[in-house]
Amino acid sequence: MTAINAYRYFKKSTDLKTFTLHEKETHLRISVDREICTESFISNSHDSLFRLRSDIENYIKAHHNFRSSFKPLNIPTNAPPIVKCMGDAARAADVGPMAAVAGAIAEALGDELNKSAKEIIIENGGDLYIQTSRKRVIGIFASRTKFSYQLGLEIPESSSPLGLCTSSGTIGSSISLGQADAVVIQAKTASLADAVATATANKVQTSEDLHPAIEFANKIPGVTGVLAIKGAALAAWGDMKLVKI
């Protein structure tokens, strides 16, 4: 099991239908209202994903440092909306813009799909966009710690849309400068949650770093909850309800 599967064990919801989309490195798991999940809806969703990725890829061709920078960059006003979204999130968290790419794609696609869907959960490599009118429970995977498969976050219907993103230094292929087993950020947008999760996880080497890392994250405007796990230690802050699953 890897970080990519971190959130795939949320409590099953019979009102949702799930499908997957794949475009190059992007692999999405999307759950929406059963009645609107038609072949046409899925096809249109893939078209949107292709366009969003193309916007990022074309921008990188003209601005090579956008892919490699570990620090925020100045983004021109005529850049594609998803690129500007990544740039804004990166600046808030003081990381490079690609730290927000998974959350930004989930967010941008979710904002398009919610024009026709009332219930949307988009997972992109452990980063989620959630739009729901019902209470949901999202399971957490934290490497080989005792919390994996045992701990979940309850998402109340009144809190969405929101982003819920994870970063880990012990599992998965994403770059992390820390050794956290899991840092989960809840924020008003998925792009911000993704960038802040990366920045916060970078600050965790041992369990003694959990509280300072949370203090860093909770000062960033738009962050509404933080959960950090290292080994047998757990620290949390904000509007998050932890439940046993």
Short mmCIF file of N, CA and C in Angstrom, two decimals, residues 165-168 180-185 197 201 227-229:
data_model
loop_
_atom_site.label_atom_id
_atom_site.label_comp_id
_atom_site.label_asym_id
_atom_site.label_seq_id
_atom_site.Cartn_x
_atom_site.Cartn_y
_atom_site.Cartn_z
N CYS A 165 -5.75 17.01 1.77
CA CYS A 165 -4.56 16.50 1.08
C CYS A 165 -3.54 15.97 2.07
N THR A 166 -2.79 14.96 1.61
CA THR A 166 -1.80 14.31 2.46
C THR A 166 -0.42 14.36 1.84
N SER A 167 0.58 14.39 2.71
CA SER A 167 1.97 14.29 2.28
C SER A 167 2.70 13.37 3.24
N SER A 168 3.63 12.58 2.71
CA SER A 168 4.37 11.63 3.53
C SER A 168 5.82 11.58 3.08
N ALA A 180 7.74 12.52 7.91
CA ALA A 180 6.41 12.29 8.48
C ALA A 180 5.79 11.05 7.87
N ASP A 181 5.07 10.28 8.66
CA ASP A 181 4.31 9.16 8.10
C ASP A 181 3.07 9.66 7.39
N ALA A 182 2.50 10.73 7.87
CA ALA A 182 1.39 11.38 7.17
C ALA A 182 1.16 12.77 7.76
N VAL A 183 1.00 13.73 6.88
CA VAL A 183 0.50 15.05 7.26
C VAL A 183 -0.72 15.30 6.41
N VAL A 184 -1.85 15.51 7.04
CA VAL A 184 -3.10 15.75 6.34
C VAL A 184 -3.54 17.19 6.61
N ILE A 185 -3.79 17.92 5.54
CA ILE A 185 -4.23 19.31 5.65
C ILE A 185 -5.65 19.43 5.11
N ALA A 197 0.34 20.82 2.81
CA ALA A 197 0.70 19.47 3.25
C ALA A 197 2.17 19.19 2.96
N ALA A 201 4.87 18.71 5.97
CA ALA A 201 5.57 17.42 6.06
C ALA A 201 7.08 17.61 5.96
N LEU A 227 -3.56 17.44 10.64
CA LEU A 227 -3.30 16.17 11.32
C LEU A 227 -1.91 15.71 10.93
N ALA A 228 -1.06 15.43 11.91
CA ALA A 228 0.31 15.01 11.63
C ALA A 228 0.63 13.75 12.42
N ILE A 229 1.24 12.78 11.75
CA ILE A 229 1.55 11.49 12.37
C ILE A 229 3.01 11.14 12.10
#
